[in-house]
């Protein structure tokens, strides 16, 4: 007996630390992502997509709840999602969906993750710190009873196999499945990007993105492996889409592909993210399935905080009023473009306490020099740190903060940022102008 309703299945294919410009739709020439590109072109290409917090745990808290990290309290890594927090899993379960989580969680206070810290997901095959419980060819996760499970194959393939099994076993009823990969994040204990055997060699000598070519960092050592990891992720996406097609589920399944943050390869600070630059915050995002097929390219700037309400809206479920983002579905129908925000808002922790906005043309970022990014969620006083004209300087090589000729631009953007801080955090801090300085050399 077929017990399915007309409600769509929903799958989130969530990568870790993936740059937007690894994809063909963003002009990468290495053919790393043919499946993602096909999905973006036949579905909906969220062309300008950004995280709201460029670090793993906080970004995941926003993705699960639709709340900014400072709202939920998970503003840096290592803070567990507060018990009782309403997540996507709770909303979908309340509507009769089966729910499953596979892969990296990073929202618990211990390993294995106790049942009360799993965000309401029923099926569980995950680890809180997947990069610590596993390696590229040794994938260890935990099941619902917190028994360790070692999955065979390269880690991307191991998690994809598990996802396909889940889809097959739950195909008779609507399901919400969140598959959270660690790739192309570095393997922490190696400080390396371990691609599948033979894949790094394919991309040795590949041209670097302009910002990495100009600034150096560790990209000359790591970019080839990073590309190999992205390639295998895209192959996994293809396998998952093939599985949906073979089970006759492709027309009734929403698939969202996105990432938690990007990767700057030690060009902006001493590690790989936690900065306001696009190399930390801009990610690839595409959606296919009911409501998104033939959606074209969305040019408005979309934040990760907008994706949870989008998924609920697309499934025909009510979007909770407390969610701080907004569904992008009206953008597909042309009805929401007039009042869509000009900018995305970004909170930054750990490396420093910072806030930023990004518009089509401008990047404006502030920092709180007296605050500790691990201890302080925000500040009453910030100082202008970065101002970039992305039209003239898309790679963010020339900081215009403090340049007298851009005083009016900085003033206008300061007011925009203050408004977004008030909306997101309910606070009205002071932002001090940057110290006046000369034009950056070479600009």
XYZ file of C-alpha atoms in Angstrom:
443
model
C 0.000 0.000 0.000
C 1.396 3.422 -0.957
C 1.058 5.688 2.070
C 2.677 8.737 0.448
C 0.867 12.059 0.385
C 1.600 14.854 -2.040
C 3.955 16.494 0.455
C 7.493 16.741 -0.933
C 10.466 15.062 0.632
C 13.234 17.465 1.643
C 16.978 16.717 1.549
C 19.743 19.087 2.635
C 23.155 18.312 1.114
C 25.414 20.328 3.427
C 29.131 20.694 2.742
C 31.741 22.244 5.012
C 33.984 25.177 4.098
C 33.238 25.179 0.365
C 34.029 28.249 -1.704
C 31.335 29.459 -4.095
C 33.880 29.748 -6.907
C 34.552 26.017 -6.984
C 31.436 25.696 -9.161
C 30.981 26.019 -12.885
C 28.065 28.425 -12.515
C 30.560 30.757 -10.853
C 33.005 30.447 -13.757
C 35.341 27.798 -12.355
C 36.949 26.096 -15.375
C 38.085 22.840 -13.726
C 34.761 20.988 -14.219
C 34.586 20.188 -10.511
C 30.805 20.419 -10.155
C 28.847 19.254 -13.233
C 26.035 17.848 -11.079
C 25.711 20.977 -8.961
C 25.810 23.110 -12.106
C 23.076 21.048 -13.753
C 20.993 21.300 -10.595
C 21.484 25.085 -10.477
C 20.576 25.539 -14.135
C 17.512 23.284 -14.164
C 16.375 24.277 -10.673
C 17.177 27.511 -8.850
C 20.636 29.073 -8.722
C 20.956 31.171 -5.560
C 23.827 32.990 -7.163
C 24.804 35.327 -4.344
C 24.598 33.188 -1.222
C 26.324 33.937 2.091
C 26.668 32.447 5.544
C 25.539 34.503 8.516
C 28.478 33.311 10.653
C 31.715 31.973 9.093
C 32.455 29.152 11.515
C 31.056 25.628 11.830
C 28.932 25.454 14.987
C 27.310 28.894 14.816
C 26.454 28.458 11.125
C 24.870 25.094 11.906
C 22.830 26.554 14.747
C 21.398 29.105 12.317
C 20.719 26.447 9.694
C 18.845 24.268 12.175
C 16.812 27.011 13.843
C 16.454 29.974 11.487
C 17.901 32.165 14.260
C 21.120 34.142 14.379
C 23.828 32.501 16.517
C 23.671 35.280 19.116
C 19.908 34.760 19.421
C 20.175 31.046 20.057
C 23.359 31.414 22.129
C 25.613 29.274 19.907
C 27.873 32.137 18.869
C 31.124 30.125 18.839
C 32.131 26.482 18.449
C 31.627 24.182 21.398
C 28.292 25.570 22.607
C 25.533 22.982 22.600
C 22.177 23.809 21.065
C 19.984 24.650 24.088
C 17.688 21.791 25.005
C 14.131 22.458 23.894
C 15.197 24.599 20.948
C 12.847 24.196 18.012
C 14.705 23.004 14.933
C 13.788 22.084 11.390
C 13.467 18.500 12.609
C 10.787 19.492 15.121
C 8.842 21.468 12.523
C 8.927 18.663 9.965
C 8.126 15.985 12.555
C 5.167 18.032 13.707
C 3.865 17.890 10.138
C 4.149 14.100 9.976
C 7.552 13.798 8.333
C 10.152 11.219 9.192
C 13.416 12.941 10.038
C 17.014 11.788 9.706
C 20.465 13.220 10.317
C 23.680 11.803 8.858
C 27.209 13.152 9.279
C 28.663 16.091 11.211
C 26.512 17.749 13.911
C 28.808 20.133 15.861
C 25.981 21.332 18.112
C 26.409 19.112 21.175
C 28.466 19.263 24.334
C 29.770 15.716 24.226
C 30.609 12.770 21.989
C 28.676 10.577 21.289
C 25.767 12.993 21.131
C 23.100 12.155 23.735
C 19.526 11.862 22.480
C 18.446 15.137 24.099
C 21.132 17.064 22.152
C 20.227 15.803 18.649
C 17.863 18.608 17.750
C 14.790 16.388 17.555
C 15.989 14.110 14.735
C 14.623 10.555 14.868
C 17.085 8.611 12.715
C 20.664 9.358 13.769
C 23.954 8.306 12.209
C 26.302 11.113 13.114
C 29.174 12.462 15.170
C 29.443 15.811 16.863
C 33.024 16.348 15.690
C 33.222 14.178 12.600
C 36.718 15.467 11.811
C 37.845 14.080 15.179
C 36.051 10.711 15.137
C 37.050 9.900 11.563
C 39.573 10.326 8.786
C 39.245 10.376 5.026
C 39.213 6.560 4.752
C 37.996 5.723 8.262
C 34.494 7.026 8.889
C 33.206 6.499 12.435
C 29.779 7.804 13.426
C 27.249 6.804 16.109
C 23.742 5.393 15.799
C 20.613 6.138 17.837
C 21.919 3.981 20.699
C 25.313 5.733 20.588
C 27.032 2.632 19.292
C 30.036 3.400 17.081
C 29.501 2.510 13.433
C 32.405 2.326 11.019
C 31.295 2.952 7.452
C 33.391 1.656 4.522
C 34.844 3.786 1.757
C 36.095 7.327 1.341
C 34.226 9.447 3.886
C 32.100 11.327 1.338
C 31.024 8.018 -0.208
C 30.402 6.398 3.170
C 27.949 9.113 4.213
C 26.327 9.143 0.772
C 25.798 5.371 0.907
C 24.089 5.839 4.274
C 21.907 8.626 2.861
C 20.823 6.500 -0.102
C 19.943 3.638 2.240
C 17.840 6.028 4.331
C 16.022 7.329 1.251
C 15.249 3.818 0.043
C 14.014 2.676 3.455
C 11.768 5.725 3.931
C 10.451 6.234 0.411
C 6.861 5.354 1.270
C 6.307 8.387 3.532
C 7.486 12.004 3.440
C 10.921 12.468 4.964
C 13.290 15.290 5.871
C 16.931 14.217 5.608
C 19.929 16.353 6.533
C 23.254 15.014 5.213
C 26.180 16.956 6.665
C 29.600 16.314 5.139
C 32.941 17.414 6.555
C 34.533 17.827 3.112
C 36.127 20.014 1.785
C 37.134 21.127 5.306
C 40.712 20.325 6.272
C 41.460 17.184 8.276
C 42.375 18.903 11.534
C 45.049 16.620 12.903
C 46.881 16.659 9.554
C 46.230 20.301 8.608
C 45.719 18.956 5.113
C 42.940 18.465 2.564
C 42.925 14.693 1.895
C 41.201 14.076 -1.415
C 40.415 10.539 -2.609
C 43.412 8.654 -3.924
C 44.415 10.072 -7.300
C 42.188 13.142 -7.110
C 44.733 15.603 -5.774
C 47.006 14.781 -8.685
C 44.283 15.805 -11.160
C 44.386 19.392 -9.936
C 48.056 19.914 -9.198
C 49.025 23.206 -10.811
C 45.423 24.326 -11.258
C 45.028 28.115 -11.437
C 44.232 29.698 -8.093
C 41.288 32.063 -7.602
C 42.504 35.672 -7.903
C 42.398 36.451 -4.172
C 44.491 33.376 -3.341
C 46.902 34.036 -6.194
C 47.442 37.569 -4.912
C 47.671 36.838 -1.203
C 49.323 33.417 -1.034
C 48.445 31.805 2.261
C 48.494 28.003 2.186
C 46.639 27.622 -1.107
C 49.717 26.584 -3.064
C 49.914 23.490 -0.828
C 46.247 22.779 -0.276
C 44.189 23.894 -3.255
C 44.721 20.745 -5.351
C 43.512 18.495 -2.537
C 40.649 20.857 -1.832
C 39.541 20.648 -5.465
C 39.720 16.860 -5.331
C 37.422 16.848 -2.303
C 34.945 19.141 -4.073
C 34.975 16.863 -7.114
C 34.104 13.811 -4.999
C 31.318 15.740 -3.258
C 29.818 16.563 -6.628
C 30.026 12.926 -7.677
C 28.210 12.051 -4.447
C 25.516 14.583 -5.292
C 25.132 12.885 -8.662
C 24.755 9.494 -6.999
C 22.116 10.829 -4.615
C 20.166 12.420 -7.470
C 20.438 9.164 -9.427
C 19.006 7.311 -6.442
C 16.029 9.662 -6.325
C 15.445 9.152 -10.025
C 15.659 5.373 -9.755
C 13.084 5.408 -6.949
C 10.767 7.775 -8.877
C 11.206 10.407 -6.185
C 12.979 13.121 -8.172
C 9.784 15.039 -8.995
C 8.589 15.050 -5.390
C 11.825 15.798 -3.542
C 13.317 19.194 -2.741
C 17.122 19.057 -2.658
C 19.060 21.972 -1.198
C 22.835 22.101 -1.705
C 24.734 24.640 0.370
C 27.702 25.048 2.720
C 28.282 26.475 6.192
C 31.027 28.924 5.166
C 33.861 29.387 2.699
C 37.678 29.065 2.858
C 40.404 31.713 2.531
C 43.441 29.420 3.022
C 45.148 31.577 5.669
C 45.119 34.718 3.584
C 42.977 36.806 5.961
C 44.028 35.490 9.374
C 45.962 32.508 10.742
C 43.435 29.840 9.728
C 40.738 29.326 7.087
C 37.615 31.349 7.902
C 36.300 33.702 10.631
C 36.655 36.874 8.595
C 34.158 39.126 6.764
C 35.707 38.585 3.342
C 33.827 36.722 0.613
C 36.494 34.026 0.880
C 35.042 33.308 4.336
C 31.354 34.029 3.839
C 30.285 33.329 0.238
C 29.061 29.796 -0.513
C 27.476 27.836 -3.382
C 23.718 27.317 -3.102
C 21.263 25.645 -5.460
C 17.815 24.115 -4.957
C 15.791 21.770 -7.119
C 12.426 20.066 -6.817
C 8.819 21.214 -6.365
C 8.650 24.992 -6.366
C 12.218 25.403 -7.606
C 12.304 23.677 -10.996
C 13.002 26.281 -13.657
C 13.458 28.948 -10.997
C 16.384 30.480 -12.850
C 19.075 32.575 -11.234
C 18.289 34.631 -8.141
C 20.472 37.751 -8.133
C 19.348 39.101 -4.753
C 21.739 38.477 -1.865
C 20.539 35.509 0.210
C 21.747 34.534 3.677
C 21.963 31.104 5.259
C 19.421 32.433 7.765
C 16.908 32.552 4.887
C 17.180 28.850 4.058
C 15.255 27.292 6.999
C 12.103 29.362 6.325
C 12.523 28.638 2.612
C 12.449 24.876 3.201
C 9.384 25.064 5.422
C 7.605 27.363 2.999
C 8.406 25.118 0.033
C 7.000 22.105 1.899
C 3.776 23.970 2.577
C 4.438 24.343 6.317
C 3.975 27.460 8.405
C 7.121 29.502 8.959
C 7.459 30.320 12.682
C 7.271 34.048 13.317
C 10.399 33.957 15.432
C 12.619 32.870 12.536
C 14.873 35.776 11.596
C 15.264 35.050 7.888
C 12.675 35.014 5.128
C 11.663 32.528 2.463
C 13.162 33.099 -0.965
C 10.124 31.623 -2.743
C 8.611 35.065 -3.432
C 11.810 35.946 -5.324
C 11.088 33.110 -7.737
C 7.623 34.475 -8.428
C 8.708 38.097 -8.689
C 6.546 39.244 -5.798
C 9.235 39.689 -3.161
C 11.950 41.574 -5.012
C 10.819 45.073 -4.077
C 11.214 44.627 -0.323
C 14.115 42.179 -0.263
C 17.031 43.560 1.801
C 19.864 45.187 -0.108
C 22.439 43.596 2.187
C 23.207 40.395 4.074
C 24.267 40.635 7.718
C 27.171 38.639 9.150
C 28.257 38.023 12.737
C 31.848 36.960 13.459
C 33.306 35.267 16.550
C 36.384 33.402 17.813
C 39.059 35.225 15.768
C 37.473 38.504 16.891
C 34.085 39.988 17.701
C 32.906 41.500 14.448
C 29.881 42.481 12.403
C 29.580 43.087 8.669
C 27.182 43.770 5.834
C 27.644 42.896 2.194
C 25.723 44.550 -0.649
C 26.082 44.087 -4.390
C 28.779 46.728 -4.426
C 30.114 47.176 -0.909
C 31.591 45.242 1.986
C 31.607 47.056 5.322
C 32.942 45.416 8.480
C 33.623 46.464 12.051
C 35.488 44.902 14.949
C 35.465 45.221 18.740
C 39.179 45.403 19.644
C 38.550 45.234 23.398
C 36.468 42.062 23.194
C 37.408 38.385 23.152
C 35.860 36.377 20.289
C 35.575 33.289 22.490
C 34.078 35.012 25.521
C 31.988 37.868 24.186
C 28.951 37.464 21.934
C 28.885 41.145 20.967
C 29.973 44.612 21.955
C 28.634 48.069 22.729
C 31.456 49.673 20.769
C 32.869 48.686 17.378
C 35.489 50.290 15.160
C 35.421 50.326 11.362
C 37.877 47.762 10.050
C 37.179 47.073 6.361
C 35.533 48.849 3.467
C 35.750 47.321 -0.002
C 34.329 48.526 -3.298
C 33.462 45.153 -4.810
C 32.742 46.677 -8.189
C 36.289 47.995 -8.550
C 37.950 45.410 -6.292
C 36.016 42.092 -6.314
C 38.906 40.235 -4.662
C 38.977 42.580 -1.657
C 42.632 43.500 -1.953
C 42.345 47.247 -1.197
C 40.851 48.303 2.120
C 39.225 51.734 1.829
C 38.293 52.157 5.505
C 39.535 55.540 6.694
C 40.003 56.988 3.197
C 38.539 60.529 3.265
C 37.050 60.210 -0.231
C 34.890 57.302 1.028
C 33.685 58.966 4.218
C 30.130 59.332 2.864
C 30.008 55.698 1.727
C 31.223 54.553 5.134
C 28.649 56.723 6.894
C 25.787 55.321 4.829
C 26.928 51.722 5.316
C 27.426 52.340 9.038
C 23.743 53.230 9.358
C 22.757 50.121 7.401
C 24.854 47.931 9.666
C 23.485 49.544 12.816
C 19.955 48.900 11.586
C 20.730 45.234 10.955
C 22.353 44.834 14.384
C 19.257 46.334 15.990
C 16.964 44.010 14.015
C 18.998 40.849 14.685
C 20.278 41.486 18.209
C 18.025 44.155 19.686
C 21.013 46.375 20.499
C 22.229 49.792 19.386
C 26.025 49.870 19.663
C 28.341 52.715 18.733
C 30.530 52.354 15.649
C 33.638 54.546 15.623
C 35.001 55.651 12.238
C 38.318 54.234 11.097
C 41.369 56.399 11.601
C 42.004 58.555 8.553
C 44.688 57.217 6.235
C 46.039 57.429 2.706
C 44.857 55.495 -0.329
C 46.103 51.867 -0.314
C 49.188 51.378 -2.430
C 48.469 50.000 -5.886
C 44.772 50.944 -5.874
